[in-house]
Tab-separated table of C-alpha atoms and ligand atoms in Angstrom:
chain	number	residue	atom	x	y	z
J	1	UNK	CA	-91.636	54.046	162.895
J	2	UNK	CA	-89.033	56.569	163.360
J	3	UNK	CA	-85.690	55.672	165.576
J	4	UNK	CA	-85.128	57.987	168.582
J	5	UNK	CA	-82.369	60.327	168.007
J	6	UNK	CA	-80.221	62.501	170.715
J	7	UNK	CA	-81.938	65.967	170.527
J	8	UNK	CA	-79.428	68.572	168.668
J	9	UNK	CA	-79.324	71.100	171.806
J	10	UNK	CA	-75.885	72.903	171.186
J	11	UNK	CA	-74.630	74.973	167.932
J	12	UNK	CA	-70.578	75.537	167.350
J	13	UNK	CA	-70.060	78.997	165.213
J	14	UNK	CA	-66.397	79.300	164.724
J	15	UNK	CA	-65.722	83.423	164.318
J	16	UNK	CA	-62.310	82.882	164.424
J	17	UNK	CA	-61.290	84.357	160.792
J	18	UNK	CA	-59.732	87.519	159.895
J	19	UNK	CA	-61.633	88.754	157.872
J	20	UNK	CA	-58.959	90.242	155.451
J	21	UNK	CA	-60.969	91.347	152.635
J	22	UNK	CA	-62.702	93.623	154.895
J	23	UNK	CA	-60.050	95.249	155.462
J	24	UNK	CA	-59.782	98.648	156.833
J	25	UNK	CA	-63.427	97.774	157.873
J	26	UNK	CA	-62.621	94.521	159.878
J	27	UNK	CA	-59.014	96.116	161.610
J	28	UNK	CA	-60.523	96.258	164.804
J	29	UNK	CA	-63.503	95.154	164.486
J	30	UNK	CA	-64.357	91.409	164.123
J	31	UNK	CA	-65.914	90.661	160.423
J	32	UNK	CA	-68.785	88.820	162.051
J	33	UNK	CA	-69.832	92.419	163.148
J	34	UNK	CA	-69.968	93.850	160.038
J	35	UNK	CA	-73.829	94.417	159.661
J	36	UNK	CA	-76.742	93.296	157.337
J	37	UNK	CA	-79.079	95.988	157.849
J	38	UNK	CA	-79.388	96.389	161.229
J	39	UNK	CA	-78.017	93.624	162.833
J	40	UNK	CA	-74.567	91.910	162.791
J	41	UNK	CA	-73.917	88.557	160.594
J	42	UNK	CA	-73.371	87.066	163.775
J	43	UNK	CA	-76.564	87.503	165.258
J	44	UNK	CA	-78.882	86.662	161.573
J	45	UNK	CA	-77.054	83.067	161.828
J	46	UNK	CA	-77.346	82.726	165.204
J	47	UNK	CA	-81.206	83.783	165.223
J	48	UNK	CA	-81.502	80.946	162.717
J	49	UNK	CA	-80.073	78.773	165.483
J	50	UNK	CA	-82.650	79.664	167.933
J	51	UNK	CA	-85.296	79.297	165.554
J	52	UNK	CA	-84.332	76.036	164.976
J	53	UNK	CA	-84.753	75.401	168.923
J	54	UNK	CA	-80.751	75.457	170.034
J	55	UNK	CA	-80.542	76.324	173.800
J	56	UNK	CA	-76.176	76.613	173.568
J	57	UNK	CA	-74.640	78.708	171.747
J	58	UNK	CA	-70.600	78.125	171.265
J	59	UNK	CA	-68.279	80.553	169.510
J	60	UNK	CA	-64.758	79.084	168.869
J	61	UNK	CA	-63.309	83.196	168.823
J	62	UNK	CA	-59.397	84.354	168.469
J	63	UNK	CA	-57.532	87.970	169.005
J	64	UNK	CA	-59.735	90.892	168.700
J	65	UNK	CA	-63.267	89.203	168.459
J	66	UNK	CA	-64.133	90.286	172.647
J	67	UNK	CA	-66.477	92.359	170.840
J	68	UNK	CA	-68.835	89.360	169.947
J	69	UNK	CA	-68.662	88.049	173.368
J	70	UNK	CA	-70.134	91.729	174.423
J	71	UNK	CA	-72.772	91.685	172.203
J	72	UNK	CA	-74.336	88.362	173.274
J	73	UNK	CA	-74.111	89.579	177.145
J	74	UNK	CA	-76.683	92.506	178.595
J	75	UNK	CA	-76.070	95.558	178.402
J	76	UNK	CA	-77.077	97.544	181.631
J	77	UNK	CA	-76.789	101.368	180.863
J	78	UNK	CA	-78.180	101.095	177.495
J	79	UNK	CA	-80.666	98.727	178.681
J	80	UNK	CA	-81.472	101.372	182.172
J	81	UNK	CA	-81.197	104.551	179.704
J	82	UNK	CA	-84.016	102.822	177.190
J	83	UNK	CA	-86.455	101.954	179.907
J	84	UNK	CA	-85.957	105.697	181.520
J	85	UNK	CA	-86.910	107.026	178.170
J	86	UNK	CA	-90.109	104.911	177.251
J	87	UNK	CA	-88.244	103.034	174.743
J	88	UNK	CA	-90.436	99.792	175.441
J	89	UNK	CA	-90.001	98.124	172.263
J	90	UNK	CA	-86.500	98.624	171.222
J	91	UNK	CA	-85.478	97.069	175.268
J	92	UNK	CA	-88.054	94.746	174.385
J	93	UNK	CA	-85.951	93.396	170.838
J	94	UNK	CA	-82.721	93.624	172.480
J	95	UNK	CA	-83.671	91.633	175.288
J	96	UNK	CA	-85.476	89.399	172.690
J	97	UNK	CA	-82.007	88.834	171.279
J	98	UNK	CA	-80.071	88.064	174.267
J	99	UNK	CA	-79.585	84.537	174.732
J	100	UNK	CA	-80.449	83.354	178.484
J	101	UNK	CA	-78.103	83.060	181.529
J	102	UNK	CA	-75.505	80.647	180.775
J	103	UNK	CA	-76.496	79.362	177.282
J	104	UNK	CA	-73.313	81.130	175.560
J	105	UNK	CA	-69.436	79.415	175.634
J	106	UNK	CA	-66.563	81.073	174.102
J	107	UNK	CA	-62.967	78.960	173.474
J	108	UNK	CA	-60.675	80.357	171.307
J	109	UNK	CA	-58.755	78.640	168.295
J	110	UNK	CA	-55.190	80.019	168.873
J	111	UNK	CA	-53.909	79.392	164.950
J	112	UNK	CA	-55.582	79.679	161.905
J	113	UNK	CA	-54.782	76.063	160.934
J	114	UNK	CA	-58.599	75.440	159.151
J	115	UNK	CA	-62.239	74.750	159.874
J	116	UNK	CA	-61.848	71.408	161.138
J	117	UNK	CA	-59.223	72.333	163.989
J	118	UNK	CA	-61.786	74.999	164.886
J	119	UNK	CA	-64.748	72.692	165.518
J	120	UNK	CA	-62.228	70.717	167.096
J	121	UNK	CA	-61.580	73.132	169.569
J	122	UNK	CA	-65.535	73.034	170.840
J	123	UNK	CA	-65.203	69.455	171.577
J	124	UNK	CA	-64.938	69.716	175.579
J	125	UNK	CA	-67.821	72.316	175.611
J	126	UNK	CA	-70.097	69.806	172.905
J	127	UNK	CA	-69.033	66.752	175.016
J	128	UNK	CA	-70.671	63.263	173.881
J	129	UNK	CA	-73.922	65.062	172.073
J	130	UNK	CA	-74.804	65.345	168.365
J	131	UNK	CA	-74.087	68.944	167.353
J	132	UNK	CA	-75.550	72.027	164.582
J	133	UNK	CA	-72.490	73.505	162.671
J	134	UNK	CA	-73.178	77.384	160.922
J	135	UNK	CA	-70.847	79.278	159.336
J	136	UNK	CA	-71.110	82.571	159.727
J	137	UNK	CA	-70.128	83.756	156.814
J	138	UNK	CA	-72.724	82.183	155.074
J	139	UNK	CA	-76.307	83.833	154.925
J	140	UNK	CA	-79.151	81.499	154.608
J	141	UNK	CA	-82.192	83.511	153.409
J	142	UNK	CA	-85.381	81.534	153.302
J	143	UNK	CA	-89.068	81.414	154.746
J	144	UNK	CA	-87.962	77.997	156.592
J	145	UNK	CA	-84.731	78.378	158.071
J	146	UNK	CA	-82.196	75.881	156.765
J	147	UNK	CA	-81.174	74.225	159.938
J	148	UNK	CA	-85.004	74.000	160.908
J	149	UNK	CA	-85.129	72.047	157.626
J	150	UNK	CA	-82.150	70.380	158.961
J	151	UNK	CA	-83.781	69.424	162.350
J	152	UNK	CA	-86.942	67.940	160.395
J	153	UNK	CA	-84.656	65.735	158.826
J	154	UNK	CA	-82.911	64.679	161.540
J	155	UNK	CA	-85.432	63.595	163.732
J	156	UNK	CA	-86.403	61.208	160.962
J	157	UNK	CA	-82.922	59.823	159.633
J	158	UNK	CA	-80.890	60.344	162.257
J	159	UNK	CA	-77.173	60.482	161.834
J	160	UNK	CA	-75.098	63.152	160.121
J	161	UNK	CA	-76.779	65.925	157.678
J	162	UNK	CA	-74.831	68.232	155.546
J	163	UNK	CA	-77.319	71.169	153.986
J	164	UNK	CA	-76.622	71.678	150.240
J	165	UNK	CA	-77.198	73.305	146.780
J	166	UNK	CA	-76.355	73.888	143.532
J	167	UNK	CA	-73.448	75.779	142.137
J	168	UNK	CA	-72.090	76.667	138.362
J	169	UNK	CA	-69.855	73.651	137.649
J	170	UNK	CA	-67.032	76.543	137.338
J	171	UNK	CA	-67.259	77.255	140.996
J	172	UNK	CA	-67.412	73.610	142.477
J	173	UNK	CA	-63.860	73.715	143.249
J	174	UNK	CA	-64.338	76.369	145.801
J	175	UNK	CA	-65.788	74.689	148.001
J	176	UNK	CA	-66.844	71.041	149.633
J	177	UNK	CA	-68.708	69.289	146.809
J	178	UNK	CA	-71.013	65.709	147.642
J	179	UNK	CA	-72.517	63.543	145.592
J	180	UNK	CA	-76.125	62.068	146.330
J	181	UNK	CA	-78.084	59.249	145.460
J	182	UNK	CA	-81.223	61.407	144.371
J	183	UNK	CA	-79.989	64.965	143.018
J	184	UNK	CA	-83.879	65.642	143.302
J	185	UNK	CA	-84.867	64.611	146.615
J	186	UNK	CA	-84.939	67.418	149.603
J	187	UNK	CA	-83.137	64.372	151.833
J	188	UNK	CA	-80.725	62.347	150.481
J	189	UNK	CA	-78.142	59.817	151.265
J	190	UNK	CA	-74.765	60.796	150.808
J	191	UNK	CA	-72.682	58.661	148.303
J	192	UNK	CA	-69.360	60.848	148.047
J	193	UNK	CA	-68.017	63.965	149.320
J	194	UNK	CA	-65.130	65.798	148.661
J	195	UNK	CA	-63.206	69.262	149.409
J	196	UNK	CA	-62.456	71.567	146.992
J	197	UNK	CA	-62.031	69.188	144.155
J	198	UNK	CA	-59.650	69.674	141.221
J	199	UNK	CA	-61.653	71.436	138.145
J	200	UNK	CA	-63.618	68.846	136.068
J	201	UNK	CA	-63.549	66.430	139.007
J	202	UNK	CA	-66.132	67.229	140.897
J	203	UNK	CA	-68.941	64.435	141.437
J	204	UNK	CA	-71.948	66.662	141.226
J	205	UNK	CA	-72.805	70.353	141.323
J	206	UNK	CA	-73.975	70.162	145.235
J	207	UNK	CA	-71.846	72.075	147.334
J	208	UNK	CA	-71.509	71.805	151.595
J	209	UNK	CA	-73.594	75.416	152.210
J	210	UNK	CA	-72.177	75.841	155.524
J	211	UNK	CA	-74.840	74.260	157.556
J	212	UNK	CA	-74.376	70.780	159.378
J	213	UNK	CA	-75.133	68.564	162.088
J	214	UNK	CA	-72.806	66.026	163.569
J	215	UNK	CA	-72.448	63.228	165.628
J	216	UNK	CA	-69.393	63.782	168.529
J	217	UNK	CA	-67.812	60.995	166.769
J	218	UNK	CA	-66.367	63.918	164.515
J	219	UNK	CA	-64.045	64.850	167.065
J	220	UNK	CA	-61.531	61.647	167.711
J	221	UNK	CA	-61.396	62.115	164.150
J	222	UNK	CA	-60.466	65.822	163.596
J	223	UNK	CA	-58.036	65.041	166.698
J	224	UNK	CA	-55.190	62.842	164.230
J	225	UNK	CA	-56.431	64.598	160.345
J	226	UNK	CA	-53.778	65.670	158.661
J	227	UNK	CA	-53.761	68.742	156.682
J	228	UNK	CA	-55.938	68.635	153.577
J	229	UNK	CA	-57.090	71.322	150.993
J	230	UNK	CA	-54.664	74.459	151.121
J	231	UNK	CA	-52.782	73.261	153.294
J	232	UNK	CA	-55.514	73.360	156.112
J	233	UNK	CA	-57.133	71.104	158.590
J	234	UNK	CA	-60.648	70.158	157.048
J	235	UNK	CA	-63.947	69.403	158.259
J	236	UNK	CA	-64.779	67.441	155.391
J	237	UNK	CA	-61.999	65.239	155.278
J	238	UNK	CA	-62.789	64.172	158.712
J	239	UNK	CA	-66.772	64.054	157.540
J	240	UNK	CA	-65.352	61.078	154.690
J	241	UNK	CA	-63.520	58.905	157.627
J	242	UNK	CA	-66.595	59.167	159.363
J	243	UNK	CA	-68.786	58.174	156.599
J	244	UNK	CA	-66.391	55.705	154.881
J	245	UNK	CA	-64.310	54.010	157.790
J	246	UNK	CA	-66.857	54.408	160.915
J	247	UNK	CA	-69.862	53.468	158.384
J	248	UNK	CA	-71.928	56.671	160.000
J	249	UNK	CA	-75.098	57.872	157.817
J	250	UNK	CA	-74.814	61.118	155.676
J	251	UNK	CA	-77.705	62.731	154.161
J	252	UNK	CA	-77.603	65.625	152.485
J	253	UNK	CA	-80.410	68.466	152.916
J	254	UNK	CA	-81.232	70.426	149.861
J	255	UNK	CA	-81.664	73.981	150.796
J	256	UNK	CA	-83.933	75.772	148.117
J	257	UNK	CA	-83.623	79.753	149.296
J	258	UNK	CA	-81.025	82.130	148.351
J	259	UNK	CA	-77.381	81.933	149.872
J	260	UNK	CA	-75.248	85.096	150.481
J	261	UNK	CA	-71.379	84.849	151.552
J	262	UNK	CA	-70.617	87.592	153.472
J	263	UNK	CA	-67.106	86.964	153.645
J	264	UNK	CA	-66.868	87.938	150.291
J	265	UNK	CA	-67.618	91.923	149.585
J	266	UNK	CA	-70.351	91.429	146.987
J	267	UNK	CA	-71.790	88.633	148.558
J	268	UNK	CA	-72.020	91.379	151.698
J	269	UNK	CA	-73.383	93.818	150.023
J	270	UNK	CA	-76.160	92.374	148.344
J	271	UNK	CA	-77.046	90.416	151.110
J	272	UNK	CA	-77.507	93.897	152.263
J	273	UNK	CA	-80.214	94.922	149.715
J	274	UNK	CA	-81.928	91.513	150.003
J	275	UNK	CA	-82.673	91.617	153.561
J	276	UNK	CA	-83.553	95.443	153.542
J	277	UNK	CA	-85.680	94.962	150.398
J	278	UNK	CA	-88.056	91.909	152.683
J	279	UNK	CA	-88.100	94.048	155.965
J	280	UNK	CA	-91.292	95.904	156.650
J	281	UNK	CA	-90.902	99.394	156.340
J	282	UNK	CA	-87.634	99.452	154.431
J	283	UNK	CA	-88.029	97.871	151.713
J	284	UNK	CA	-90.530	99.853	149.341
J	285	UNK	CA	-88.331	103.274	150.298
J	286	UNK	CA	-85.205	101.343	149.349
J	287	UNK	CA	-86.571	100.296	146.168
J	288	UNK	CA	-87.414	103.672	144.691
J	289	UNK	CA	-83.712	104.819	146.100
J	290	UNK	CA	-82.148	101.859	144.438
J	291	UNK	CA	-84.233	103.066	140.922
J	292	UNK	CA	-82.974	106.634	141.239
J	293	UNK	CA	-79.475	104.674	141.751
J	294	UNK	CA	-79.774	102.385	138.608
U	1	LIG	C1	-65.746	75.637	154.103
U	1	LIG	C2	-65.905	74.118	153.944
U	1	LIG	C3	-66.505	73.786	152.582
U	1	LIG	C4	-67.814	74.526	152.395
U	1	LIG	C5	-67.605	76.036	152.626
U	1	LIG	C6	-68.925	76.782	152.606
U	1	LIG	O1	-64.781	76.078	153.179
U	1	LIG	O2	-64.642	73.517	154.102
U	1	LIG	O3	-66.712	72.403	152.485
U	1	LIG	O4	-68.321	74.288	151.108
U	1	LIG	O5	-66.978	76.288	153.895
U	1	LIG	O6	-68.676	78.146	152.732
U	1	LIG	P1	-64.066	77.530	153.331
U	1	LIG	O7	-65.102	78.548	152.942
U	1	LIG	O8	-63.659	77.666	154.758
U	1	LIG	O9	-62.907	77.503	152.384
């Protein structure tokens, strides 16, 4: 029999970065703007979101990101000047897009002092609910959307779930690394987890993806953690307290498609020529372009 859990209802996307190797490109414009085909970063993570069946939609922002806040809200003229010129279906997507009245909160982290003092800044808008975490900057391409996955698992463990995947050993120290108890399983308890471990210390290959879901717990906890990894406030150092000291499960989620960080320029751009290559009627014409190219 499987134990009732709290429904995951709300998703935190914290959009408060720089974006500094964008640069000129993300001066005035927010990085989470920057587009994959046709349609900001921002809005491919949070359709995955939806998709997964999350109703709120939080964005811990900072200076120049007003933009995103626009682009979740309606847009009258454009909407008014589509419908007076018969364009039914592209006022149909856009308002396909937009989420409903009062399903979108924006705070805004005032320093960059890490990941976990963004999500810590949500904590009054989550309140005392489990929570979905998605970084932006990283593209999850599949046929089953990762936090779908996620939500699957959840309803039948419960707990805290941290999507991951393999990297080349040489890159484990870029990021949050965990070890499991079954490297092979899609679900699998958490044993260890760690951020940004030294070269050659890592305990597996299986690195935090940027997809997560959370207990509320989290937040007491990000409240007194000290800086961590470069000198920042982390997530995952929070994640161990709360796995280690408050005896909270972990599982992680194996996530089998292709990743693409966008905060990184190639990352971005083939992300780019991934997603145009799988959408209907783009992808055949980009093909023989990308031939004459090669
Ligand atoms: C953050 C997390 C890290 C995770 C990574 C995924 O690191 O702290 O655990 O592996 O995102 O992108 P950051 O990219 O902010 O350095």
């Amino acid at each position: 029999m499987t134990r009732p859990v709290k429904p995951i209802r709300k998703a935190v996307f914290p959009v408060a970065g720089l974006g500094t190797r964008f640069l000129p490109a993300t001066k005035a414009m927010p990085k989470e703007m920057l587009t994959v085909v046709d349609r900001p970063v921002i809005q491919h993570v949070v359709d995955e979101a939806r998709s997964a069946g999350i109703e709120h939609f939080i964005f811990v922002t900072g200076r120049n990101k007003g933009v995103i806040e626009d682009h979740f809200d309606s847009q009258y003229e454009l909407e008014r000047t589509l419908a007076d010129r018969g364009k039914k279906s592209e006022l149909a997507n856009l308002i396909n897009d937009l989420p409903g009245a009062g399903q979108t909160s924006f705070t805004r982290q005032q320093a960059p002092l890490g990941l976990g003092h963004a999500v810590w800044c949500a904590r009054d808008i989550v309140g005392d609910e489990p929570f979905a975490l998605l970084l932006p900057d990283m593209l999850h391409h599949a046929k089953s959307p990762c936090l779908a996955d996620m939500m699957k698992a959840y309803s039948e463990h419960g707990g805290n779930l941290v999507a991951v995947a393999p990297v080349p050993e040489d890159q484990t120290h870029q990021y949050g690394i965990v070890g499991v108890k079954d490297a092979k399983a899609k679900v699998s308890p958490i044993t260890k987890m760690v951020e940004k471990p030294a070269r050659g210390s890592a305990p597996s290959n299986l690195h935090i993806t940027g997809r997560y879901i959370l207990q509320p717990e989290i937040f007491g906890l990000l409240a007194n953690q000290e800086r961590g990894a470069g000198g920042e406030i982390q997530l995952t150092d929070s994640m161990i307290q709360l796995m280690d000291d408050a005896r909270q499960p972990f599982h992680a989620v194996r996530f089998d498609g292709t990743i693409y960080d966008c905060g990184s320029k190639i990352g971005f751009l083939t992300a780019n020529v991934a997603y145009a290559l799988a959408r209907d009627g783009l992808g055949t014409e980009l093909r023989t372009e990308l031939k004459k190219l090669l």
